[in-house]
């Protein structure tokens, strides 16, 4: 079982932002911005490629609620999802990173 599945099961604690029947949002343990939250579906899908499109649409609605709760809807934020080896995905349970709370860098990502 991966770390996000443990969080969903309640076996690992998380700092929750918002939850409904299908999705959970919680603070990243190693933040890369003043606000760094992860949004995950409670059902297990490895990555963006595997996500049913209806669930992606519902997740977008959930994320809009999360950014409202975080107070960054108007100031701006970044949504990232890492996929596979080149994408640098570490946890094999689909998630969006929600980053904000300050002006974010946008530099060349491949050296
Ligand atoms: P990724 O590299 O896209 O798979 O991102 C995985 C993210 O999960 C990283 O930003 C980690 O800091 C974060 N992470 C790993 N374990 C935990 C945890 N127990 N609670 C919160 N975030 C975590």
PDB file of C-alpha atoms and ligand atoms in Angstrom:
ATOM      1  CA  UNK A   1       0.000   0.000   0.000  1.00  0.00           C
ATOM      2  CA  UNK A   2       1.453   3.408  -0.932  1.00  0.00           C
ATOM      3  CA  UNK A   3       1.566   6.419   1.357  1.00  0.00           C
ATOM      4  CA  UNK A   4      -1.570   8.097  -0.044  1.00  0.00           C
ATOM      5  CA  UNK A   5      -3.592   4.883   0.279  1.00  0.00           C
ATOM      6  CA  UNK A   6      -2.523   4.761   3.933  1.00  0.00           C
ATOM      7  CA  UNK A   7      -3.684   8.363   4.401  1.00  0.00           C
ATOM      8  CA  UNK A   8      -7.066   7.578   2.785  1.00  0.00           C
ATOM      9  CA  UNK A   9      -7.453   4.527   5.054  1.00  0.00           C
ATOM     10  CA  UNK A  10      -6.629   6.632   8.098  1.00  0.00           C
ATOM     11  CA  UNK A  11      -3.480   4.639   8.883  1.00  0.00           C
ATOM     12  CA  UNK A  12      -1.285   7.724   8.355  1.00  0.00           C
ATOM     13  CA  UNK A  13      -2.147  11.232   9.562  1.00  0.00           C
ATOM     14  CA  UNK A  14      -2.437  14.201   7.241  1.00  0.00           C
ATOM     15  CA  UNK A  15      -3.155  17.910   7.618  1.00  0.00           C
ATOM     16  CA  UNK A  16      -6.506  17.989   5.899  1.00  0.00           C
ATOM     17  CA  UNK A  17      -7.798  20.964   3.900  1.00  0.00           C
ATOM     18  CA  UNK A  18     -11.017  19.549   2.451  1.00  0.00           C
ATOM     19  CA  UNK A  19     -12.676  16.192   1.934  1.00  0.00           C
ATOM     20  CA  UNK A  20     -15.782  14.782   0.325  1.00  0.00           C
ATOM     21  CA  UNK A  21     -16.904  11.258  -0.575  1.00  0.00           C
ATOM     22  CA  UNK A  22     -14.597  11.024  -3.569  1.00  0.00           C
ATOM     23  CA  UNK A  23     -11.613  13.288  -2.915  1.00  0.00           C
ATOM     24  CA  UNK A  24      -9.228  14.453  -0.220  1.00  0.00           C
ATOM     25  CA  UNK A  25      -6.947  17.501  -0.102  1.00  0.00           C
ATOM     26  CA  UNK A  26      -4.118  17.818   2.425  1.00  0.00           C
ATOM     27  CA  UNK A  27      -0.863  19.732   2.899  1.00  0.00           C
ATOM     28  CA  UNK A  28       2.283  18.327   1.293  1.00  0.00           C
ATOM     29  CA  UNK A  29       4.806  17.156   3.890  1.00  0.00           C
ATOM     30  CA  UNK A  30       7.712  18.851   2.009  1.00  0.00           C
ATOM     31  CA  UNK A  31       6.237  22.119   0.681  1.00  0.00           C
ATOM     32  CA  UNK A  32       7.762  23.688  -2.428  1.00  0.00           C
ATOM     33  CA  UNK A  33       5.768  26.936  -2.060  1.00  0.00           C
ATOM     34  CA  UNK A  34       4.184  28.881   0.840  1.00  0.00           C
ATOM     35  CA  UNK A  35       1.016  26.884   0.119  1.00  0.00           C
ATOM     36  CA  UNK A  36       1.491  23.350  -1.196  1.00  0.00           C
ATOM     37  CA  UNK A  37      -1.523  21.079  -1.067  1.00  0.00           C
ATOM     38  CA  UNK A  38      -2.136  17.704  -2.678  1.00  0.00           C
ATOM     39  CA  UNK A  39      -5.536  16.680  -4.024  1.00  0.00           C
ATOM     40  CA  UNK A  40      -6.190  12.982  -4.516  1.00  0.00           C
ATOM     41  CA  UNK A  41      -9.103  10.760  -5.502  1.00  0.00           C
ATOM     42  CA  UNK A  42     -10.005   8.176  -2.865  1.00  0.00           C
ATOM     43  CA  UNK A  43     -10.169   5.519  -5.565  1.00  0.00           C
ATOM     44  CA  UNK A  44      -6.769   4.301  -6.688  1.00  0.00           C
ATOM     45  CA  UNK A  45      -5.485   5.276 -10.122  1.00  0.00           C
ATOM     46  CA  UNK A  46      -1.787   5.303 -10.854  1.00  0.00           C
ATOM     47  CA  UNK A  47      -1.588   8.599 -12.702  1.00  0.00           C
ATOM     48  CA  UNK A  48      -3.331  11.131 -14.937  1.00  0.00           C
ATOM     49  CA  UNK A  49      -3.204   8.704 -17.870  1.00  0.00           C
ATOM     50  CA  UNK A  50      -5.349   6.228 -15.928  1.00  0.00           C
ATOM     51  CA  UNK A  51      -7.993   8.651 -14.678  1.00  0.00           C
ATOM     52  CA  UNK A  52     -11.577   8.231 -15.957  1.00  0.00           C
ATOM     53  CA  UNK A  53     -12.538  11.532 -17.577  1.00  0.00           C
ATOM     54  CA  UNK A  54     -15.771  11.890 -15.579  1.00  0.00           C
ATOM     55  CA  UNK A  55     -13.766  11.669 -12.351  1.00  0.00           C
ATOM     56  CA  UNK A  56     -11.272  14.251 -13.663  1.00  0.00           C
ATOM     57  CA  UNK A  57     -14.177  16.625 -14.310  1.00  0.00           C
ATOM     58  CA  UNK A  58     -15.513  16.104 -10.777  1.00  0.00           C
ATOM     59  CA  UNK A  59     -12.029  16.541  -9.378  1.00  0.00           C
ATOM     60  CA  UNK A  60     -11.750  19.913 -11.116  1.00  0.00           C
ATOM     61  CA  UNK A  61     -14.854  21.057  -9.250  1.00  0.00           C
ATOM     62  CA  UNK A  62     -13.313  19.802  -5.989  1.00  0.00           C
ATOM     63  CA  UNK A  63     -10.055  21.655  -6.675  1.00  0.00           C
ATOM     64  CA  UNK A  64     -11.967  24.890  -7.255  1.00  0.00           C
ATOM     65  CA  UNK A  65     -13.462  24.409  -3.780  1.00  0.00           C
ATOM     66  CA  UNK A  66     -10.009  23.721  -2.319  1.00  0.00           C
ATOM     67  CA  UNK A  67      -8.457  26.897  -3.770  1.00  0.00           C
ATOM     68  CA  UNK A  68     -11.378  28.882  -2.382  1.00  0.00           C
ATOM     69  CA  UNK A  69     -10.803  27.393   1.080  1.00  0.00           C
ATOM     70  CA  UNK A  70      -7.077  28.199   0.747  1.00  0.00           C
ATOM     71  CA  UNK A  71      -7.877  31.786  -0.304  1.00  0.00           C
ATOM     72  CA  UNK A  72      -5.739  31.625  -3.471  1.00  0.00           C
ATOM     73  CA  UNK A  73      -8.433  31.449  -6.142  1.00  0.00           C
ATOM     74  CA  UNK A  74      -8.010  35.111  -7.102  1.00  0.00           C
ATOM     75  CA  UNK A  75      -4.312  35.641  -6.279  1.00  0.00           C
ATOM     76  CA  UNK A  76      -3.351  32.693  -8.472  1.00  0.00           C
ATOM     77  CA  UNK A  77      -1.941  29.227  -8.117  1.00  0.00           C
ATOM     78  CA  UNK A  78      -0.403  26.406 -10.098  1.00  0.00           C
ATOM     79  CA  UNK A  79      -1.737  22.899 -10.688  1.00  0.00           C
ATOM     80  CA  UNK A  80       0.832  20.222 -11.460  1.00  0.00           C
ATOM     81  CA  UNK A  81       0.585  16.511 -11.880  1.00  0.00           C
ATOM     82  CA  UNK A  82       3.742  14.475 -12.384  1.00  0.00           C
ATOM     83  CA  UNK A  83       3.473  11.426 -14.616  1.00  0.00           C
ATOM     84  CA  UNK A  84       5.924   8.586 -15.034  1.00  0.00           C
ATOM     85  CA  UNK A  85       9.715   8.592 -15.095  1.00  0.00           C
ATOM     86  CA  UNK A  86      10.303  11.849 -16.962  1.00  0.00           C
ATOM     87  CA  UNK A  87       7.531  13.540 -14.996  1.00  0.00           C
ATOM     88  CA  UNK A  88       9.244  12.550 -11.753  1.00  0.00           C
ATOM     89  CA  UNK A  89       6.231  10.968 -10.091  1.00  0.00           C
ATOM     90  CA  UNK A  90       7.152   9.411  -6.739  1.00  0.00           C
ATOM     91  CA  UNK A  91       3.836   8.275  -5.310  1.00  0.00           C
ATOM     92  CA  UNK A  92       1.918   5.994  -7.699  1.00  0.00           C
ATOM     93  CA  UNK A  93      -1.528   7.309  -6.752  1.00  0.00           C
ATOM     94  CA  UNK A  94      -2.847  10.104  -8.968  1.00  0.00           C
ATOM     95  CA  UNK A  95      -2.570  13.557  -7.387  1.00  0.00           C
ATOM     96  CA  UNK A  96      -2.535  17.205  -8.271  1.00  0.00           C
ATOM     97  CA  UNK A  97      -0.086  19.515  -6.567  1.00  0.00           C
ATOM     98  CA  UNK A  98      -1.771  22.854  -5.783  1.00  0.00           C
ATOM     99  CA  UNK A  99       0.905  25.519  -5.311  1.00  0.00           C
ATOM    100  CA  UNK A 100       0.454  29.157  -4.372  1.00  0.00           C
ATOM    101  CA  UNK A 101       0.741  31.745  -1.660  1.00  0.00           C
ATOM    102  CA  UNK A 102       3.407  33.761  -3.504  1.00  0.00           C
ATOM    103  CA  UNK A 103       4.775  34.504  -6.963  1.00  0.00           C
ATOM    104  CA  UNK A 104       5.959  31.167  -8.316  1.00  0.00           C
ATOM    105  CA  UNK A 105       9.090  30.662 -10.416  1.00  0.00           C
ATOM    106  CA  UNK A 106       8.692  29.410 -13.968  1.00  0.00           C
ATOM    107  CA  UNK A 107      12.139  28.406 -15.067  1.00  0.00           C
ATOM    108  CA  UNK A 108      13.527  25.875 -17.498  1.00  0.00           C
ATOM    109  CA  UNK A 109      12.744  22.473 -16.000  1.00  0.00           C
ATOM    110  CA  UNK A 110      15.181  20.396 -18.051  1.00  0.00           C
ATOM    111  CA  UNK A 111      18.880  21.086 -17.628  1.00  0.00           C
TER     112      UNK A 111
HETATM  113  P1  LIG B   1       5.090  13.218  -6.762  1.00  0.00           P
HETATM  114  O1  LIG B   1       6.582  13.325  -6.843  1.00  0.00           O
HETATM  115  O2  LIG B   1       4.369  14.037  -7.804  1.00  0.00           O
HETATM  116  O3  LIG B   1       4.637  11.775  -6.754  1.00  0.00           O
HETATM  117  O4  LIG B   1       4.680  13.894  -5.413  1.00  0.00           O
HETATM  118  C1  LIG B   1       4.561  13.206  -4.204  1.00  0.00           C
HETATM  119  C2  LIG B   1       4.434  14.246  -3.123  1.00  0.00           C
HETATM  120  O5  LIG B   1       3.947  13.625  -1.948  1.00  0.00           O
HETATM  121  C3  LIG B   1       5.741  14.948  -2.732  1.00  0.00           C
HETATM  122  O6  LIG B   1       5.609  16.357  -2.929  1.00  0.00           O
HETATM  123  C4  LIG B   1       5.920  14.592  -1.257  1.00  0.00           C
HETATM  124  O7  LIG B   1       6.472  15.636  -0.488  1.00  0.00           O
HETATM  125  C5  LIG B   1       4.492  14.271  -0.845  1.00  0.00           C
HETATM  126  N1  LIG B   1       4.345  13.362   0.298  1.00  0.00           N
HETATM  127  C6  LIG B   1       4.964  12.182   0.495  1.00  0.00           C
HETATM  128  N2  LIG B   1       4.563  11.631   1.652  1.00  0.00           N
HETATM  129  C7  LIG B   1       3.645  12.480   2.195  1.00  0.00           C
HETATM  130  C8  LIG B   1       2.856  12.470   3.380  1.00  0.00           C
HETATM  131  N3  LIG B   1       2.901  11.460   4.270  1.00  0.00           N
HETATM  132  N4  LIG B   1       2.030  13.532   3.625  1.00  0.00           N
HETATM  133  C9  LIG B   1       1.982  14.553   2.744  1.00  0.00           C
HETATM  134  N5  LIG B   1       2.685  14.613   1.596  1.00  0.00           N
HETATM  135  C10 LIG B   1       3.513  13.594   1.324  1.00  0.00           C
END
